[in-house]
CSV table of C-alpha atoms and ligand atoms in Angstrom, one decimal:
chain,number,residue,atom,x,y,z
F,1,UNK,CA,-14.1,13.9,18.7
F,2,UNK,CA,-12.8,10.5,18.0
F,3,UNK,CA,-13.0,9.3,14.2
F,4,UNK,CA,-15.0,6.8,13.0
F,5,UNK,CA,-14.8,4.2,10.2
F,6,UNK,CA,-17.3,5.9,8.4
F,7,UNK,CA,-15.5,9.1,8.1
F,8,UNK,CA,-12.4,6.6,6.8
F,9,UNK,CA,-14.9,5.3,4.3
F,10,UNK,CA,-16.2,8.6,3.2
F,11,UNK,CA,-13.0,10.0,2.5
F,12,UNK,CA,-11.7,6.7,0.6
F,13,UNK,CA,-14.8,7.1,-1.3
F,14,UNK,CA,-13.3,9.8,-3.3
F,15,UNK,CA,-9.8,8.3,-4.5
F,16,UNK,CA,-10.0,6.9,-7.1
F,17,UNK,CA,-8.8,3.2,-8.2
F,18,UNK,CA,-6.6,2.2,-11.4
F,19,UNK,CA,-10.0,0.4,-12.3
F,20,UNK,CA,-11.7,3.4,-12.7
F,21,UNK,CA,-14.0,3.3,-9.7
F,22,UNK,CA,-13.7,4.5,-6.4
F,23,UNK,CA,-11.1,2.7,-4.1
F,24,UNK,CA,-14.4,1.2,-1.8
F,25,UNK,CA,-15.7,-0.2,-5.0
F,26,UNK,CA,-12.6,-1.4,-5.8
F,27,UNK,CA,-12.9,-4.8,-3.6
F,28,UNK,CA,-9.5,-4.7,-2.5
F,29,UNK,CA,-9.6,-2.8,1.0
F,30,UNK,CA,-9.1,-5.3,4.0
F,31,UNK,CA,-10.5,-4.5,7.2
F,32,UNK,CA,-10.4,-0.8,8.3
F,33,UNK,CA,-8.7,-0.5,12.4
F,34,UNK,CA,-9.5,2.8,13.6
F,35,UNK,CA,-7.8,3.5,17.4
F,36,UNK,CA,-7.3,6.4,18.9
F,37,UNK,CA,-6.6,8.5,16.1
F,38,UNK,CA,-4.9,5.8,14.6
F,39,UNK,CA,-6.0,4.2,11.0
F,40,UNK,CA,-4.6,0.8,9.6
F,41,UNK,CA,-5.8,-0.8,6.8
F,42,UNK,CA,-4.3,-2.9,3.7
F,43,UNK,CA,-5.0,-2.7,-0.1
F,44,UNK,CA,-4.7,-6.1,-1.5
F,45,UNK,CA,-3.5,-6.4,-4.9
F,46,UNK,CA,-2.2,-8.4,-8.3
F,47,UNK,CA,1.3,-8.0,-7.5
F,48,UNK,CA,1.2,-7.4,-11.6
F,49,UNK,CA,-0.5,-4.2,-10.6
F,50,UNK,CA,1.3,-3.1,-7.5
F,51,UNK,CA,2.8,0.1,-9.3
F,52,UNK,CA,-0.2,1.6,-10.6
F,53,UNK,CA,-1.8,0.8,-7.0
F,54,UNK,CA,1.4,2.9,-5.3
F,55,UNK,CA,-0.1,6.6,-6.1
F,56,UNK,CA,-3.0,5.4,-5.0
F,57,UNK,CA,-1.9,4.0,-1.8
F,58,UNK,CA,0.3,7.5,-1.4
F,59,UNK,CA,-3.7,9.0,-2.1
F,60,UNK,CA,-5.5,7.0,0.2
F,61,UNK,CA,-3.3,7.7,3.3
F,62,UNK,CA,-3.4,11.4,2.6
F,63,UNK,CA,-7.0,11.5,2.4
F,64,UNK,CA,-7.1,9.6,5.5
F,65,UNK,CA,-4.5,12.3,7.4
F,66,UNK,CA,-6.7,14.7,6.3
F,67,UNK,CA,-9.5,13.8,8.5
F,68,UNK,CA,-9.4,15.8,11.8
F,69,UNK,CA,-8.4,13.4,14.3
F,70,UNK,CA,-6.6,11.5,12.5
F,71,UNK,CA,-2.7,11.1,14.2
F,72,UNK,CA,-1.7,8.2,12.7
F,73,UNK,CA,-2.5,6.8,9.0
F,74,UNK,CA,-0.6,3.2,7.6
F,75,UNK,CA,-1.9,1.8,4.7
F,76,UNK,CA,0.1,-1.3,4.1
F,77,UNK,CA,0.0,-2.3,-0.4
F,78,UNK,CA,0.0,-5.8,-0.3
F,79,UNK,CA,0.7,-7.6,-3.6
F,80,UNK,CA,0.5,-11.3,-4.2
F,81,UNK,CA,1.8,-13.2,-6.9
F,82,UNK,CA,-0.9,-15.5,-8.7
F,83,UNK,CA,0.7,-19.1,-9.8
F,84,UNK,CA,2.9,-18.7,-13.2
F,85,UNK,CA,2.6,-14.9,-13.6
F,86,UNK,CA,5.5,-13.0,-13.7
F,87,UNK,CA,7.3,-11.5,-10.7
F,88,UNK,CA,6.5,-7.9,-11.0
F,89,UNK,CA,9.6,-5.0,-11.4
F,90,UNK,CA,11.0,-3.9,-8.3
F,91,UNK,CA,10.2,-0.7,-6.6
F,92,UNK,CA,12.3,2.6,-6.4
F,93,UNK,CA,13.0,3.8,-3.3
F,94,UNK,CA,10.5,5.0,-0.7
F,95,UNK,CA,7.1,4.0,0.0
F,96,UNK,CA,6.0,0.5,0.3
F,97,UNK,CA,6.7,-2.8,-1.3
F,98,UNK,CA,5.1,-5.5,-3.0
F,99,UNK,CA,5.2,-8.8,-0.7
F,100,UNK,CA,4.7,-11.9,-2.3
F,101,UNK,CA,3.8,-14.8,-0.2
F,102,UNK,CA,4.4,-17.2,-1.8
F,103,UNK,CA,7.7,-20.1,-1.3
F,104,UNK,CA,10.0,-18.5,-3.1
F,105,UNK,CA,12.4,-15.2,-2.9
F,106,UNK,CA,11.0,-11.8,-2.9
F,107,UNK,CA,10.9,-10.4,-6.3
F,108,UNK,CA,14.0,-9.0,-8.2
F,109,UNK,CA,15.6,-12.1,-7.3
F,110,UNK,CA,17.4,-12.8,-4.1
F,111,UNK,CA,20.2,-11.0,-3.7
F,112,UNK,CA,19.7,-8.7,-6.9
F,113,UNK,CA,21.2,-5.4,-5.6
F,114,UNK,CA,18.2,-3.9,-7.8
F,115,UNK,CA,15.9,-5.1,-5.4
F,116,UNK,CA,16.9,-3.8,-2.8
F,117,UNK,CA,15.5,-0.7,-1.5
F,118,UNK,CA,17.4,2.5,-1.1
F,119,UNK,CA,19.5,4.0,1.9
F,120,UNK,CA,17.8,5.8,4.3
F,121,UNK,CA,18.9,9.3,4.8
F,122,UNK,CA,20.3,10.3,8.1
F,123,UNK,CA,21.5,6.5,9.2
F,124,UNK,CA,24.6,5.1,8.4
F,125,UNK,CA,24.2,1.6,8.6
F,126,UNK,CA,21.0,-0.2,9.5
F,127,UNK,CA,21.7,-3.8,11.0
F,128,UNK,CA,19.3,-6.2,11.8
F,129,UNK,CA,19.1,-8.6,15.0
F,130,UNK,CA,18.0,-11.9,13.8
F,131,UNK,CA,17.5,-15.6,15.7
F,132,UNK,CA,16.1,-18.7,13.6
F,133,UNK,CA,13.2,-18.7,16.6
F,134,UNK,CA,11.7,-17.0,19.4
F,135,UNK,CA,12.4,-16.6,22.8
F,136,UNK,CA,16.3,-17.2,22.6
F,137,UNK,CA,17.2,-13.5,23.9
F,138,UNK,CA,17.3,-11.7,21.0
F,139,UNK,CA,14.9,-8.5,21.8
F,140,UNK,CA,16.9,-8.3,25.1
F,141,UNK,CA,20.4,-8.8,23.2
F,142,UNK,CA,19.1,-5.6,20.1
F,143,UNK,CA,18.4,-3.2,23.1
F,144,UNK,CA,21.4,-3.8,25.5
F,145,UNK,CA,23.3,-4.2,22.0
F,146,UNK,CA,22.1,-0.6,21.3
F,147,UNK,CA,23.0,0.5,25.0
F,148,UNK,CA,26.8,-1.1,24.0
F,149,UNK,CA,27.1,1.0,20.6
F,150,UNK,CA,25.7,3.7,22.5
F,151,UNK,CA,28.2,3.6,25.5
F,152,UNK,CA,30.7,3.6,22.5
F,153,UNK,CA,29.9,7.1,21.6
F,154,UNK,CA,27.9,6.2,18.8
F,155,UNK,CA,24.2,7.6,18.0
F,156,UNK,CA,22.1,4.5,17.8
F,157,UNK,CA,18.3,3.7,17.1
F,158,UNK,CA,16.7,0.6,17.5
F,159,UNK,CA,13.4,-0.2,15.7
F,160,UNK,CA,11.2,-3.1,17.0
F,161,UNK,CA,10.2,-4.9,13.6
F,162,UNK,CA,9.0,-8.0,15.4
F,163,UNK,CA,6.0,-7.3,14.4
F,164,UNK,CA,4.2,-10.5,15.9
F,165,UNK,CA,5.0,-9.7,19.5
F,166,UNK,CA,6.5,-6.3,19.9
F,167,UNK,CA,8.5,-6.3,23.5
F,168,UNK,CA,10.7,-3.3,23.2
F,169,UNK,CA,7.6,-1.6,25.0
F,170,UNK,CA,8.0,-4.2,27.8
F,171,UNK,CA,11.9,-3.8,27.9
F,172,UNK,CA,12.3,-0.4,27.8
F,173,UNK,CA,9.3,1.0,30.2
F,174,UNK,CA,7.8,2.8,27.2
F,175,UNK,CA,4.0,3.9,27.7
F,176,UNK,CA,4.1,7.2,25.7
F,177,UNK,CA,3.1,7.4,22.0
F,178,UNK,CA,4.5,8.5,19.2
F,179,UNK,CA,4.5,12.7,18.0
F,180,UNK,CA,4.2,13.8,14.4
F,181,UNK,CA,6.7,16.4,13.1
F,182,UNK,CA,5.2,19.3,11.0
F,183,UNK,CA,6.0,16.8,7.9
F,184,UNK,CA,3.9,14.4,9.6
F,185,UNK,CA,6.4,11.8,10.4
F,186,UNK,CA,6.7,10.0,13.7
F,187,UNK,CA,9.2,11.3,16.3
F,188,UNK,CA,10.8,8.1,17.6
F,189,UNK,CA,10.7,8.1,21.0
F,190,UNK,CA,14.0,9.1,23.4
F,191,UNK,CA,15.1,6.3,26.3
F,192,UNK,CA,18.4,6.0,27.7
F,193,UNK,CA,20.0,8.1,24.2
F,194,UNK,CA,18.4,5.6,21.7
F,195,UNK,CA,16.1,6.9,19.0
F,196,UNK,CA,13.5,3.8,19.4
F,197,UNK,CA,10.5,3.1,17.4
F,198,UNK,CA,7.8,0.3,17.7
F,199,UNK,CA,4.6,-1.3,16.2
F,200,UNK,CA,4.0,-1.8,20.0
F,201,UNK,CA,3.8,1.9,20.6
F,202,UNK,CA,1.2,2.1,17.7
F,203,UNK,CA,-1.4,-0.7,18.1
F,204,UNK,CA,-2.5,-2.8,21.3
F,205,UNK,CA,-0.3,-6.3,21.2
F,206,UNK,CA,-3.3,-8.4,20.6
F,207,UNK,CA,-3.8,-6.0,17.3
F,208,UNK,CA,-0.3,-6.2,16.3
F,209,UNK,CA,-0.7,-10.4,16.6
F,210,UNK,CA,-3.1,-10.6,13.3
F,211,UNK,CA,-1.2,-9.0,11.3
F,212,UNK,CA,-1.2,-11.1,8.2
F,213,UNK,CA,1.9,-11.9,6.4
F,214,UNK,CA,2.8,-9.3,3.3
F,215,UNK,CA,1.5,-5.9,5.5
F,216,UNK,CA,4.4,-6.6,7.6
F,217,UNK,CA,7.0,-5.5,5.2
F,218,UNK,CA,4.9,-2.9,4.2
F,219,UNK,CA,4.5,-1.3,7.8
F,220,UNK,CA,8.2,-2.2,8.7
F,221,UNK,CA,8.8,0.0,5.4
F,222,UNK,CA,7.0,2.8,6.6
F,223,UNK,CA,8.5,2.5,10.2
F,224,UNK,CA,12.0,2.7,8.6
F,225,UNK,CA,11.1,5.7,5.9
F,226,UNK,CA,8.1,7.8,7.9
F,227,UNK,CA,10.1,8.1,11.0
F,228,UNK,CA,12.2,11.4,11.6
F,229,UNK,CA,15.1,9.2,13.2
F,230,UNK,CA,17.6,12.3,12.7
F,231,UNK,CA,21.2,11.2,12.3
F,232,UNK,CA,22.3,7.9,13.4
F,233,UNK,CA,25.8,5.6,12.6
F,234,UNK,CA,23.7,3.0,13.7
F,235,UNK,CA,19.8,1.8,13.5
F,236,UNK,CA,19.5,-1.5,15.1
F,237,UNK,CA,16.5,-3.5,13.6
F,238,UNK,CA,15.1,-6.2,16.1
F,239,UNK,CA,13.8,-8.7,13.5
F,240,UNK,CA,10.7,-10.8,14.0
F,241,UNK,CA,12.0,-14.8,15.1
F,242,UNK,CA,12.2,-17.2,12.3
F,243,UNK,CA,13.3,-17.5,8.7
F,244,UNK,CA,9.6,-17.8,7.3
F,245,UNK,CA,9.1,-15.4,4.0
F,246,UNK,CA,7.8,-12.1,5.7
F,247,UNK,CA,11.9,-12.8,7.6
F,248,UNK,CA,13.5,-13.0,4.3
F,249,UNK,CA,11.7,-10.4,2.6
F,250,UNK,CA,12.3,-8.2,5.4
F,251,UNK,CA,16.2,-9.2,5.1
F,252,UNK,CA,16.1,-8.2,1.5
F,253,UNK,CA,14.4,-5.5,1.2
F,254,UNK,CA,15.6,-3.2,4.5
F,255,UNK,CA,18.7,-1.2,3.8
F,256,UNK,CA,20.8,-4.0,5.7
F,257,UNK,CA,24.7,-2.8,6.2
F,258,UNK,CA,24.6,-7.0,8.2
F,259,UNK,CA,23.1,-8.9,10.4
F,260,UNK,CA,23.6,-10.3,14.1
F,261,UNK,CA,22.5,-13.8,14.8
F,262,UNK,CA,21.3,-14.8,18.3
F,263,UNK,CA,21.3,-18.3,19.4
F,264,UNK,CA,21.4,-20.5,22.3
F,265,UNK,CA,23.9,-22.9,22.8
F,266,UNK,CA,21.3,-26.0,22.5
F,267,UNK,CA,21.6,-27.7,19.0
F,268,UNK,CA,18.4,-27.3,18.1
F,269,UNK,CA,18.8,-23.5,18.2
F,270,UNK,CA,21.9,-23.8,16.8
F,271,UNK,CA,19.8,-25.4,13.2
F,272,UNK,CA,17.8,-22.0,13.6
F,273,UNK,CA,20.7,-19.9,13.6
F,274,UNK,CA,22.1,-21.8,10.8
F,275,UNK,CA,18.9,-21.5,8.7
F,276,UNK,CA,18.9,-17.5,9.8
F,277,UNK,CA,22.6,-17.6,7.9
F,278,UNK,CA,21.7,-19.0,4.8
F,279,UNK,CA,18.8,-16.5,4.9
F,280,UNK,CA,21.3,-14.2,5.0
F,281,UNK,CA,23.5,-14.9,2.5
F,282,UNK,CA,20.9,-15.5,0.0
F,283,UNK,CA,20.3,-12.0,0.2
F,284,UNK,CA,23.3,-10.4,0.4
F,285,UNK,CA,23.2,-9.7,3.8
F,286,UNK,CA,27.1,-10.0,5.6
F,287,UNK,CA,26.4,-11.9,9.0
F,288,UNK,CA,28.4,-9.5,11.3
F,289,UNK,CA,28.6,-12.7,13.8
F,290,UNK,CA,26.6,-15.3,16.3
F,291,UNK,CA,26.1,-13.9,19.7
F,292,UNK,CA,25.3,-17.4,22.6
F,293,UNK,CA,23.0,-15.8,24.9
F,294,UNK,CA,22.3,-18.0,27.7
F,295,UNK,CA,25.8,-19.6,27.0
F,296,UNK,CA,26.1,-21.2,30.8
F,297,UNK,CA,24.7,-20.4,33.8
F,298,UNK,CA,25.9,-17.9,36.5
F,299,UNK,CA,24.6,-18.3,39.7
F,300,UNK,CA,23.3,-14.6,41.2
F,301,UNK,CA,25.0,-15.7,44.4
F,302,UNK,CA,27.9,-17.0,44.4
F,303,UNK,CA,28.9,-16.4,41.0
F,304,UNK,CA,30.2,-19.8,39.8
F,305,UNK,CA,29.8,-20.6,36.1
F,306,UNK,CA,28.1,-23.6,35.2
F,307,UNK,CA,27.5,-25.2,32.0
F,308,UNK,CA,24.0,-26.6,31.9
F,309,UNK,CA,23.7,-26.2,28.1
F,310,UNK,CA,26.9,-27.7,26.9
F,311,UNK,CA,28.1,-24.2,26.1
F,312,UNK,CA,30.1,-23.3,23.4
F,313,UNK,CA,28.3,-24.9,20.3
F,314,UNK,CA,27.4,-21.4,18.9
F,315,UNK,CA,31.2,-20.9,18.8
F,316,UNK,CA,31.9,-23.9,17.2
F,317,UNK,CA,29.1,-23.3,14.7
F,318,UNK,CA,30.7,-20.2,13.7
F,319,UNK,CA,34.3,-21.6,13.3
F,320,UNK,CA,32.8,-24.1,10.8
F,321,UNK,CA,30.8,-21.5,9.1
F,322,UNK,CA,33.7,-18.6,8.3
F,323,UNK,CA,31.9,-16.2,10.8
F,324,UNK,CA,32.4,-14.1,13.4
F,325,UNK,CA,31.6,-15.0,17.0
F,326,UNK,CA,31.1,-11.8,18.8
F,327,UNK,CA,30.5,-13.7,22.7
F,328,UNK,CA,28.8,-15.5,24.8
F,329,UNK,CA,26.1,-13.9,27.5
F,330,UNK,CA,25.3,-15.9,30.5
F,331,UNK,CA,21.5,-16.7,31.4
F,332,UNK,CA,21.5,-14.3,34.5
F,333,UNK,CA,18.7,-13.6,36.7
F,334,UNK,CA,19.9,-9.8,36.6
F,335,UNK,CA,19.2,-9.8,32.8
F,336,UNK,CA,16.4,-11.5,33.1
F,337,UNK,CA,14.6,-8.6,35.9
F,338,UNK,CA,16.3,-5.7,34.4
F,339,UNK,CA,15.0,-6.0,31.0
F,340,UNK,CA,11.6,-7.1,32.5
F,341,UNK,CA,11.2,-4.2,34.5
F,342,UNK,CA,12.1,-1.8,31.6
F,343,UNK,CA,15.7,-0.9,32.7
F,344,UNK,CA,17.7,-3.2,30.8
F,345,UNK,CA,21.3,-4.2,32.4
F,346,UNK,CA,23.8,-2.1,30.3
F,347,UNK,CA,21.8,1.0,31.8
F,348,UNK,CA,21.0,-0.3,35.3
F,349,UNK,CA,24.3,-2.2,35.7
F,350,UNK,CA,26.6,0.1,33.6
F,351,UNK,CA,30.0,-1.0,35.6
F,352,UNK,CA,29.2,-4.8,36.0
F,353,UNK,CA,30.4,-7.8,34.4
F,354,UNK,CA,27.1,-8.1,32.2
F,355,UNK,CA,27.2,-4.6,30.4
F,356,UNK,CA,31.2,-4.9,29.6
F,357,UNK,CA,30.2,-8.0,27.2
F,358,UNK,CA,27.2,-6.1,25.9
F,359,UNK,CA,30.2,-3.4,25.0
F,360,UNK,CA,32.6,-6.0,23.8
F,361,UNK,CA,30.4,-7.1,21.2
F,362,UNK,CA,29.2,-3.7,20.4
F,363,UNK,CA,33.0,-3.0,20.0
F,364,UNK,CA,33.2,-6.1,17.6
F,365,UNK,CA,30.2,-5.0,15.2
F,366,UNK,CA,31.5,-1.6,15.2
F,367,UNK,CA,34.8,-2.6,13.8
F,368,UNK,CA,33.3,-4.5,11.2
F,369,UNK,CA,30.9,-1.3,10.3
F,370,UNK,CA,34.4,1.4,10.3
F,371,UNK,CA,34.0,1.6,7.2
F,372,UNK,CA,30.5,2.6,6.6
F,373,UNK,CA,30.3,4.6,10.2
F,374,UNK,CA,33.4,6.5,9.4
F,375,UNK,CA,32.2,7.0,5.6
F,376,UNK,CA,29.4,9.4,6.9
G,401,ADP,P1,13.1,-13.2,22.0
G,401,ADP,O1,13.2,-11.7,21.5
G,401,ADP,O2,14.2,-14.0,21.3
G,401,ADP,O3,11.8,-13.8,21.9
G,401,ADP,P2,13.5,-12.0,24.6
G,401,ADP,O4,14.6,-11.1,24.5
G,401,ADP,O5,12.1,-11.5,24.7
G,401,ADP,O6,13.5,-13.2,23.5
G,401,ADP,O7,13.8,-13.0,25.9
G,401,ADP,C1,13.0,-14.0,26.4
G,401,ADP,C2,13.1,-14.1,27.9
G,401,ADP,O8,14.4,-14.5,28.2
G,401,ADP,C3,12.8,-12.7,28.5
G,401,ADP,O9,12.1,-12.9,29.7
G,401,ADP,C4,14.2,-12.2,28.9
G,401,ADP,O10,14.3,-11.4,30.0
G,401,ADP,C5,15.0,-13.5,29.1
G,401,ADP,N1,16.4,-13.4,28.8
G,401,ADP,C6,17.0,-13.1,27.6
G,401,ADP,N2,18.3,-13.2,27.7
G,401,ADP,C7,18.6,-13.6,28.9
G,401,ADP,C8,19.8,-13.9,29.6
G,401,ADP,N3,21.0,-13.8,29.0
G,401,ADP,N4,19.7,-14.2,30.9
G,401,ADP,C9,18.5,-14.3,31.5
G,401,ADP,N5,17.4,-14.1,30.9
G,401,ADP,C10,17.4,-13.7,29.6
């Protein structure tokens, strides 16, 4: 029997608020999505009261596992800041955090180490994927980046936290949904050797789209802490494009070990990526390196190299900066198809050209994460 938003309703009716009356008295429930099993909803919040609300947050989604039927329950706590109040302490590890979204850093203070939320067991280092805007390669670059550190003999994840247009369903042929364990966390799901987990597995596209600002930290969270991942020396974290709040946010509050920044060579992406650096650094985050995807232009048939983009600039803009470049990936209609078709190029293509600089800059990041990897 499939469940219905009544029997949600019903069985919020009995937790009760910090204000004394029952959470659906409380006026602070957003819409209730009910799919398949699958319940998402937000509690919205004075982030001066975010604490108190956590328990009852942790209450609410129990109650709401607790319905038969019910496979999935995320219950984002979203907590805005009003004008001149405070910013509220920062959480402990675990469960959800306050989002403000308002112009200014998360709270804590950017870069504060004391905002930042705790390891997660299991994973070594967690890095993030990151471009200053969309379309420039970088959900294609996370997953054959994975597929390098893989082919390195590492264990890798990757988690699709682009939240606003989930493709690693698309990229890696992915139809299946999630499992729970017997703790009732997700099993990520096993392609090519790479623990992967995504909103896109969860909710329809179209649903994923109106996601509003501070509930994507707050489901990211819980897609980083309620999945079993196991043991990984790497979790690769495809960020959503952009450097908007929810980006930096996201950048401060996930575990981040450093971050990978994808950029074309065309100068206008190039002021992205630089904008994605600052974000970076504001937070604490080390910037492993600037990958130039779509650096020049190899033609599928005869193989010359041309440089239709003035290659080369996402080179130079690292030189000036102080960081890494980690290589340039041609735009190539193989890397276009393969990744289209769900059987992205390090797997289909393992022995050609493209794969060996997926590997090369997989060998790059690793060496600059020795120390952490080899720690655990
Ligand atoms: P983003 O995550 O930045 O929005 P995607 O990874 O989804 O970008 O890539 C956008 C489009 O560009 C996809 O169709 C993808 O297959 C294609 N693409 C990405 N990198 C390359 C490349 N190096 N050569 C050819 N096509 C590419």
């Amino acid at each position: 029997m499939s469940v219905t938003q009544q029997q949600v309703l019903d069985s919020l009716a009995k937790v009760m608020s910090p204000r004394g009356v029952a959470l659906t008295n409380a006026n602070v429930l957003s819409a209730i999505t009910v799919t398949d099993g699958k319940v998402f909803f937000s509690i919205n919040v004075d982030a001066a009261e975010a604490r108190a609300w956590e328990s009852v947050r942790a209450q609410a989604e129990n109650a709401v596992r607790a319905i038969p039927g019910v496979s999935v329950a995320m219950i984002a706590l979203t907590a805005e800041r009003k004008a001149g109040a405070a910013a509220p302490p920062p959480r402990s590890a675990g469960g959800v955090a306050p989002a403000s979204t308002h112009r200014h850093p998360p709270q804590g203070g950017a870069g504060s180490p004391m905002a930042r939320q705790a390891e997660i067991p299991g994973i070594s280092a967690v890095i993030a994927v990151a471009s200053g805007k969309g379309g420039v390669g970088k959900s294609t670059t996370a997953l054959n980046l994975a597929l390098g550190l893989r082919d390195l003999g590492l264990r890798v994840g990757l988690l699709d936290a682009d939240i606003y247009g989930p493709s690693v369903p698309r990229l890696t042929g992915i139809r299946e949904k999630p499992q729970l364990n017997d703790d009732k966390k997700m099993i990520p799901l096993n392609r090519f050797g790479l623990a992967i987990m995504s909103i896109g597995f969860l909710v329809e596209e179209d649903t994923a789209m109106i996601w509003r600002g501070p509930m994507v930290m707050s489901a990211i969270t819980q897609m980083l802490r309620d999945v079993a991942w196991g043991t990984l020396d790497v979790l690769v974290v495809d960020m959503p494009p952009g450097t908007g709040d929810a980006q930096l946010t996201l950048a401060q509050n996930v575990p981040l070990k450093g971050a990978v920044i994808i950029s074309t060579p065309q100068d206008l992406s190039l002021i992205d990526a630089r904008r994605g650096l600052a974000m970076f650094k504001k937070v604490n985050v080390p910037v492993l390196g600037i990958v130039e995807n779509m650096s020049y232009f190899q033609c599928p048939h005869c193989g010359t190299r041309s440089d239709i983009f003035g290659h080369g600039g996402a080179r130079h803009e690292a030189e000036r900066l102080g960081v890494p470049f980690l290589g340039e990936i041609p735009l190539h209609i193989a890397i276009r198809t393969s990744s289209d078709s769900g059987n992205p190029v390090v797997e289909s293509e393992p022995d050609g050209p493209h794969a060996a600089i997926y590997r090369e800059i997989g060998a790059k990041v690793r060496q600059q994460l020795q120390g952490v990897i080899a720690a655990a």
